[in-house]
Amino acid sequence: MDKVYDNKKTEAKIYKEWEEKGLFKPEINPKGKPYTIILPPPNANGALHFGHAMFTVEDILIRYHRMRGHAALWLPGTDHAGIETQFVFEKKLKEIGKSRFDYDQETLYQMIWDYVETNKGGIEDQLRKLGFSLDWSRRKYTLDKDIVKLVYKTFKKMFDDGLIYRGQRLVNYCTFDGTSFSDLEITYEERNSPLYYIKYGPLVLATTRPETKFGDTAVAVNPKDIRYQQYIGQEIEIETVLGRARIKVIGDESVDPEFGTGAVKITPAHDFNDFEVGKRHNLEMKQVIGFDGKMNGLAGKYQGMYIKQARKEVVQDMQKKGLIDHIDHEYVHRIGLCYKCKNVLEPLPMEQWFIKVKPLAEKAIKVVKKGKIKIYPKSFEAWYFNWLENLRDWNISRQIVWGIRIPAWKNKNTGEWKVTDGEAPPGNDWEQDKDTFDTWFSSGQWPYLTLQTTRSGDFKEFYPTDVMETAYDILRAWVSRMVMLGLYLTDEVPFKNVLFHGLVNDPYGKKMSKSKGNVINPLELIDQYGADAVRFALIYGNATGNDQSLSYSKLDAARKFTNKLWNMARFINMKREIRNSKFEIRNNLTRKQLEDLAVHKNDKEMIERTEKLAQEITRLLDKYDFNHAAQNLYDFIWHEFADKYIEDVKGRIDENSYFILNTLFLILLKLLHPFMPFVTEDIYKTLWGKEDYLMVSNWPSFV
RNA sequence: GGGCUCUUAGCUCAGUUGGUUAGAGCGCUUCGUUUACACCGAAGAGGUCAGAGGUUCGAAUCCUCUAGGGCCCACCA
């Protein structure tokens, strides 16, 4: 044995053996109770980052349960990640002087498909490097034919059940990228934006968007505002840049009398709040800005101008006519930006598919309240409820090509919509919706979609899954939707427990991001410290669900720990001539059998303490306390077993004590295996030359 | 504005249902090496647990307030 443990010599080799022997498959324990985790599917086009490395938690659970004899299934998959991926691809196109507008929908889709295919294997190989015992024979992809088919079916079922409607709703639309964004995808920024106090007949009202005034269909004041009582319900005559007009004054609670003048213009087609007000008062929608970002015919002489220019000219013309009371140039407010191109998002009315979330959300709240789904750490329950209780209908249409195209057809003559489970309706009059589904619509059904399409019987056996483990930042976008859609599709919860891990920041506590240039690639650290050390460092000393900063000293400590283990094994190996063949190292000794062989009181004591440790580790893993399990193992193995016990045995070693030493060390390796799979397996093989594998040996129980 | 979370040793962080002298890693000090490991061992220094008040026999832990940091959500015409 080498003096220093060299992870590079063993990791890839051991992983290959495990995989080739089929040890990652649940069939390895054919009679075991199923234990299932579905891997949150990484972006098929992406690369490994520390978020993925945190899935170590899942590997620990799977390896632990596999050793306990469960039919443990950890199912891998990848996500097409609609907007993300298309965005990356469009940047590639830009490099060669092209844009998506140079291709038709089918061609562009095929090009992105090919691009993703060439990169798809990358992320999987990287997950292997972390030692993840995923059942690769069951891997799925959100664009697999069978998955897509089921997604169509879900949409049709929801449509037939009246849960899906086509509505004209305001969407946050990027006129540059030509797509709308969900609430979750918008980035906000504080920006200076002059507040114009404009004259509306007898009133003065404040607006940051004078160019939308052509779309005004009312003026609103607070119904309790005594200043404006006489106008409520009246029509007032106003002077505008396009001539005289009449407009209704309404009273609405949403108007803040403190802001501006307490009177506000209502533009239902171009403002989210106004849209709601418009609905309450049955106001007409007048769209004056087109999807190209230009003013349309209703804007009179401003037609064809981009928003910015139109605003400038409208203000100038109003000033000339004396319609501007004054301007607050200091005004700062928050505006929604396109997270891709940073352009200001326009609220525009658009026909989209929406899911009525209320009935789904109510059930999703109930299952958590009733404890059918448990959330760890518990504090995230509040987030979950808060989100689901205030949910707006879910817009699932996306104006991008990279995704699952919505199986809805519009009749060219009648305008009627037909939803199918994938097939075009007969006849030539039907045109398919160009939009694709929001990525979360498919990934939100992931536990159902995967288990329905792996092998026959899988769904029955492995659904509902045991644990959904993921970063807390996608609680809303993903976890809550899986609960809603899972319940809808199967009448059962998709998973029994939700476990959140924190984010991994850079060594200075700053969030890792490409734009900041502080991204650390886990693969480099695996190379340098070993996969076991990287895994251990992420688990040790960090409470479940808390963010952590990457710590080189912790990585160092973890690597030294692997070396310590290796040298403990070396010591045992060096004394191997003491071994008596009548004492064979076995996997399933009872405590009694072992104690009967112990002669020295220190050996007896160590057997007892090791048993206690095994019980403690089992208890901690069952309550997802990985941190303390890791700490207990580290402390016991290093400072009790190595520093004290081995030193003690050294001076008095004989056949019996040597056997006890071997056996207890084996037990410790088993307990540590879920955390540090490679070095423990390597030692197992090296020390005892076994044909079988530690990873599928039985969990120590001393029963 | 609403919600969540954090503030513990020089640094990074643990501290499980409140219970004796508050722990770890790294760093620091002193000592140790004829073979398991210097990626080691032994010993040690270092904390008024952000501040104030309260509950309690007992508080880092529970409650209230204050200060500071972080995150999420909503709204801002």
JSON list of N, CA and C in Angstrom, two decimals, chain A residues 618-653:
[
{"chain": "A", "resi": 618, "resn": "THR", "atom": "N", "xyz": [-27.11, 5.86, 12.61]},
{"chain": "A", "resi": 618, "resn": "THR", "atom": "CA", "xyz": [-28.39, 5.44, 12.04]},
{"chain": "A", "resi": 618, "resn": "THR", "atom": "C", "xyz": [-29.50, 6.43, 12.40]},
{"chain": "A", "resi": 619, "resn": "ARG", "atom": "N", "xyz": [-29.51, 6.79, 13.68]},
{"chain": "A", "resi": 619, "resn": "ARG", "atom": "CA", "xyz": [-30.52, 7.74, 14.16]},
{"chain": "A", "resi": 619, "resn": "ARG", "atom": "C", "xyz": [-30.41, 9.09, 13.44]},
{"chain": "A", "resi": 620, "resn": "LEU", "atom": "N", "xyz": [-29.17, 9.55, 13.31]},
{"chain": "A", "resi": 620, "resn": "LEU", "atom": "CA", "xyz": [-28.96, 10.86, 12.69]},
{"chain": "A", "resi": 620, "resn": "LEU", "atom": "C", "xyz": [-29.32, 10.85, 11.20]},
{"chain": "A", "resi": 621, "resn": "LEU", "atom": "N", "xyz": [-28.97, 9.77, 10.52]},
{"chain": "A", "resi": 621, "resn": "LEU", "atom": "CA", "xyz": [-29.31, 9.70, 9.09]},
{"chain": "A", "resi": 621, "resn": "LEU", "atom": "C", "xyz": [-30.81, 9.64, 8.91]},
{"chain": "A", "resi": 622, "resn": "ASP", "atom": "N", "xyz": [-31.49, 8.95, 9.81]},
{"chain": "A", "resi": 622, "resn": "ASP", "atom": "CA", "xyz": [-32.94, 8.85, 9.69]},
{"chain": "A", "resi": 622, "resn": "ASP", "atom": "C", "xyz": [-33.62, 10.21, 9.87]},
{"chain": "A", "resi": 623, "resn": "LYS", "atom": "N", "xyz": [-32.95, 11.12, 10.57]},
{"chain": "A", "resi": 623, "resn": "LYS", "atom": "CA", "xyz": [-33.56, 12.45, 10.69]},
{"chain": "A", "resi": 623, "resn": "LYS", "atom": "C", "xyz": [-32.83, 13.49, 9.84]},
{"chain": "A", "resi": 624, "resn": "TYR", "atom": "N", "xyz": [-32.13, 13.02, 8.85]},
{"chain": "A", "resi": 624, "resn": "TYR", "atom": "CA", "xyz": [-31.47, 13.89, 7.86]},
{"chain": "A", "resi": 624, "resn": "TYR", "atom": "C", "xyz": [-30.44, 14.82, 8.48]},
{"chain": "A", "resi": 625, "resn": "ASP", "atom": "N", "xyz": [-29.86, 14.43, 9.61]},
{"chain": "A", "resi": 625, "resn": "ASP", "atom": "CA", "xyz": [-28.85, 15.27, 10.24]},
{"chain": "A", "resi": 625, "resn": "ASP", "atom": "C", "xyz": [-27.46, 14.79, 9.79]},
{"chain": "A", "resi": 626, "resn": "PHE", "atom": "N", "xyz": [-27.16, 15.13, 8.56]},
{"chain": "A", "resi": 626, "resn": "PHE", "atom": "CA", "xyz": [-25.91, 14.64, 7.95]},
{"chain": "A", "resi": 626, "resn": "PHE", "atom": "C", "xyz": [-24.69, 15.27, 8.60]},
{"chain": "A", "resi": 627, "resn": "ASN", "atom": "N", "xyz": [-24.83, 16.50, 8.96]},
{"chain": "A", "resi": 627, "resn": "ASN", "atom": "CA", "xyz": [-23.73, 17.21, 9.59]},
{"chain": "A", "resi": 627, "resn": "ASN", "atom": "C", "xyz": [-23.24, 16.49, 10.83]},
{"chain": "A", "resi": 628, "resn": "HIS", "atom": "N", "xyz": [-24.15, 16.15, 11.70]},
{"chain": "A", "resi": 628, "resn": "HIS", "atom": "CA", "xyz": [-23.73, 15.52, 12.94]},
{"chain": "A", "resi": 628, "resn": "HIS", "atom": "C", "xyz": [-23.29, 14.09, 12.75]},
{"chain": "A", "resi": 629, "resn": "ALA", "atom": "N", "xyz": [-23.90, 13.43, 11.81]},
{"chain": "A", "resi": 629, "resn": "ALA", "atom": "CA", "xyz": [-23.43, 12.08, 11.49]},
{"chain": "A", "resi": 629, "resn": "ALA", "atom": "C", "xyz": [-21.98, 12.15, 11.05]},
{"chain": "A", "resi": 630, "resn": "ALA", "atom": "N", "xyz": [-21.68, 13.10, 10.18]},
{"chain": "A", "resi": 630, "resn": "ALA", "atom": "CA", "xyz": [-20.31, 13.24, 9.68]},
{"chain": "A", "resi": 630, "resn": "ALA", "atom": "C", "xyz": [-19.34, 13.62, 10.81]},
{"chain": "A", "resi": 631, "resn": "GLN", "atom": "N", "xyz": [-19.79, 14.53, 11.67]},
{"chain": "A", "resi": 631, "resn": "GLN", "atom": "CA", "xyz": [-18.92, 14.95, 12.77]},
{"chain": "A", "resi": 631, "resn": "GLN", "atom": "C", "xyz": [-18.63, 13.80, 13.72]},
{"chain": "A", "resi": 632, "resn": "ASN", "atom": "N", "xyz": [-19.66, 13.05, 14.06]},
{"chain": "A", "resi": 632, "resn": "ASN", "atom": "CA", "xyz": [-19.47, 11.92, 14.97]},
{"chain": "A", "resi": 632, "resn": "ASN", "atom": "C", "xyz": [-18.52, 10.90, 14.37]},
{"chain": "A", "resi": 633, "resn": "LEU", "atom": "N", "xyz": [-18.67, 10.63, 13.10]},
{"chain": "A", "resi": 633, "resn": "LEU", "atom": "CA", "xyz": [-17.79, 9.67, 12.45]},
{"chain": "A", "resi": 633, "resn": "LEU", "atom": "C", "xyz": [-16.35, 10.16, 12.46]},
{"chain": "A", "resi": 634, "resn": "TYR", "atom": "N", "xyz": [-16.20, 11.40, 12.10]},
{"chain": "A", "resi": 634, "resn": "TYR", "atom": "CA", "xyz": [-14.86, 11.99, 12.04]},
{"chain": "A", "resi": 634, "resn": "TYR", "atom": "C", "xyz": [-14.18, 11.93, 13.41]},
{"chain": "A", "resi": 635, "resn": "ASP", "atom": "N", "xyz": [-14.90, 12.40, 14.42]},
{"chain": "A", "resi": 635, "resn": "ASP", "atom": "CA", "xyz": [-14.32, 12.43, 15.77]},
{"chain": "A", "resi": 635, "resn": "ASP", "atom": "C", "xyz": [-14.01, 11.04, 16.29]},
{"chain": "A", "resi": 636, "resn": "PHE", "atom": "N", "xyz": [-14.96, 10.15, 16.11]},
{"chain": "A", "resi": 636, "resn": "PHE", "atom": "CA", "xyz": [-14.76, 8.81, 16.67]},
{"chain": "A", "resi": 636, "resn": "PHE", "atom": "C", "xyz": [-13.63, 8.09, 15.94]},
{"chain": "A", "resi": 637, "resn": "ILE", "atom": "N", "xyz": [-13.68, 8.09, 14.64]},
{"chain": "A", "resi": 637, "resn": "ILE", "atom": "CA", "xyz": [-12.69, 7.32, 13.87]},
{"chain": "A", "resi": 637, "resn": "ILE", "atom": "C", "xyz": [-11.29, 7.86, 14.13]},
{"chain": "A", "resi": 638, "resn": "TRP", "atom": "N", "xyz": [-11.17, 9.17, 14.12]},
{"chain": "A", "resi": 638, "resn": "TRP", "atom": "CA", "xyz": [-9.83, 9.75, 14.25]},
{"chain": "A", "resi": 638, "resn": "TRP", "atom": "C", "xyz": [-9.36, 9.76, 15.71]},
{"chain": "A", "resi": 639, "resn": "HIS", "atom": "N", "xyz": [-10.16, 10.39, 16.54]},
{"chain": "A", "resi": 639, "resn": "HIS", "atom": "CA", "xyz": [-9.64, 10.67, 17.88]},
{"chain": "A", "resi": 639, "resn": "HIS", "atom": "C", "xyz": [-9.89, 9.57, 18.90]},
{"chain": "A", "resi": 640, "resn": "GLU", "atom": "N", "xyz": [-10.84, 8.70, 18.64]},
{"chain": "A", "resi": 640, "resn": "GLU", "atom": "CA", "xyz": [-11.05, 7.58, 19.56]},
{"chain": "A", "resi": 640, "resn": "GLU", "atom": "C", "xyz": [-10.42, 6.30, 18.99]},
{"chain": "A", "resi": 641, "resn": "PHE", "atom": "N", "xyz": [-10.85, 5.97, 17.80]},
{"chain": "A", "resi": 641, "resn": "PHE", "atom": "CA", "xyz": [-10.40, 4.69, 17.24]},
{"chain": "A", "resi": 641, "resn": "PHE", "atom": "C", "xyz": [-8.91, 4.71, 16.89]},
{"chain": "A", "resi": 642, "resn": "ALA", "atom": "N", "xyz": [-8.48, 5.73, 16.17]},
{"chain": "A", "resi": 642, "resn": "ALA", "atom": "CA", "xyz": [-7.09, 5.76, 15.73]},
{"chain": "A", "resi": 642, "resn": "ALA", "atom": "C", "xyz": [-6.15, 6.21, 16.87]},
{"chain": "A", "resi": 643, "resn": "ASP", "atom": "N", "xyz": [-6.43, 7.38, 17.42]},
{"chain": "A", "resi": 643, "resn": "ASP", "atom": "CA", "xyz": [-5.50, 7.94, 18.40]},
{"chain": "A", "resi": 643, "resn": "ASP", "atom": "C", "xyz": [-5.41, 7.09, 19.67]},
{"chain": "A", "resi": 644, "resn": "LYS", "atom": "N", "xyz": [-6.52, 6.56, 20.12]},
{"chain": "A", "resi": 644, "resn": "LYS", "atom": "CA", "xyz": [-6.49, 5.84, 21.40]},
{"chain": "A", "resi": 644, "resn": "LYS", "atom": "C", "xyz": [-6.50, 4.33, 21.22]},
{"chain": "A", "resi": 645, "resn": "TYR", "atom": "N", "xyz": [-7.50, 3.82, 20.50]},
{"chain": "A", "resi": 645, "resn": "TYR", "atom": "CA", "xyz": [-7.66, 2.37, 20.45]},
{"chain": "A", "resi": 645, "resn": "TYR", "atom": "C", "xyz": [-6.52, 1.68, 19.68]},
{"chain": "A", "resi": 646, "resn": "ILE", "atom": "N", "xyz": [-6.22, 2.16, 18.51]},
{"chain": "A", "resi": 646, "resn": "ILE", "atom": "CA", "xyz": [-5.14, 1.52, 17.75]},
{"chain": "A", "resi": 646, "resn": "ILE", "atom": "C", "xyz": [-3.82, 1.60, 18.51]},
{"chain": "A", "resi": 647, "resn": "GLU", "atom": "N", "xyz": [-3.57, 2.75, 19.12]},
{"chain": "A", "resi": 647, "resn": "GLU", "atom": "CA", "xyz": [-2.34, 2.90, 19.91]},
{"chain": "A", "resi": 647, "resn": "GLU", "atom": "C", "xyz": [-2.32, 1.89, 21.05]},
{"chain": "A", "resi": 648, "resn": "ASP", "atom": "N", "xyz": [-3.48, 1.67, 21.62]},
{"chain": "A", "resi": 648, "resn": "ASP", "atom": "CA", "xyz": [-3.58, 0.71, 22.74]},
{"chain": "A", "resi": 648, "resn": "ASP", "atom": "C", "xyz": [-3.35, -0.72, 22.25]},
{"chain": "A", "resi": 649, "resn": "VAL", "atom": "N", "xyz": [-3.97, -1.08, 21.15]},
{"chain": "A", "resi": 649, "resn": "VAL", "atom": "CA", "xyz": [-3.86, -2.45, 20.63]},
{"chain": "A", "resi": 649, "resn": "VAL", "atom": "C", "xyz": [-2.43, -2.75, 20.19]},
{"chain": "A", "resi": 650, "resn": "LYS", "atom": "N", "xyz": [-1.79, -1.74, 19.65]},
{"chain": "A", "resi": 650, "resn": "LYS", "atom": "CA", "xyz": [-0.42, -1.89, 19.16]},
{"chain": "A", "resi": 650, "resn": "LYS", "atom": "C", "xyz": [0.48, -2.67, 20.14]},
{"chain": "A", "resi": 651, "resn": "GLY", "atom": "N", "xyz": [0.38, -2.28, 21.40]},
{"chain": "A", "resi": 651, "resn": "GLY", "atom": "CA", "xyz": [1.28, -2.85, 22.39]},
{"chain": "A", "resi": 651, "resn": "GLY", "atom": "C", "xyz": [0.93, -4.26, 22.82]},
{"chain": "A", "resi": 652, "resn": "ARG", "atom": "N", "xyz": [-0.28, -4.70, 22.48]},
{"chain": "A", "resi": 652, "resn": "ARG", "atom": "CA", "xyz": [-0.71, -5.99, 23.03]},
{"chain": "A", "resi": 652, "resn": "ARG", "atom": "C", "xyz": [-1.37, -6.86, 21.97]},
{"chain": "A", "resi": 653, "resn": "ILE", "atom": "N", "xyz": [-0.97, -6.66, 20.76]},
{"chain": "A", "resi": 653, "resn": "ILE", "atom": "CA", "xyz": [-1.72, -7.28, 19.66]},
{"chain": "A", "resi": 653, "resn": "ILE", "atom": "C", "xyz": [-1.55, -8.81, 19.64]}
]
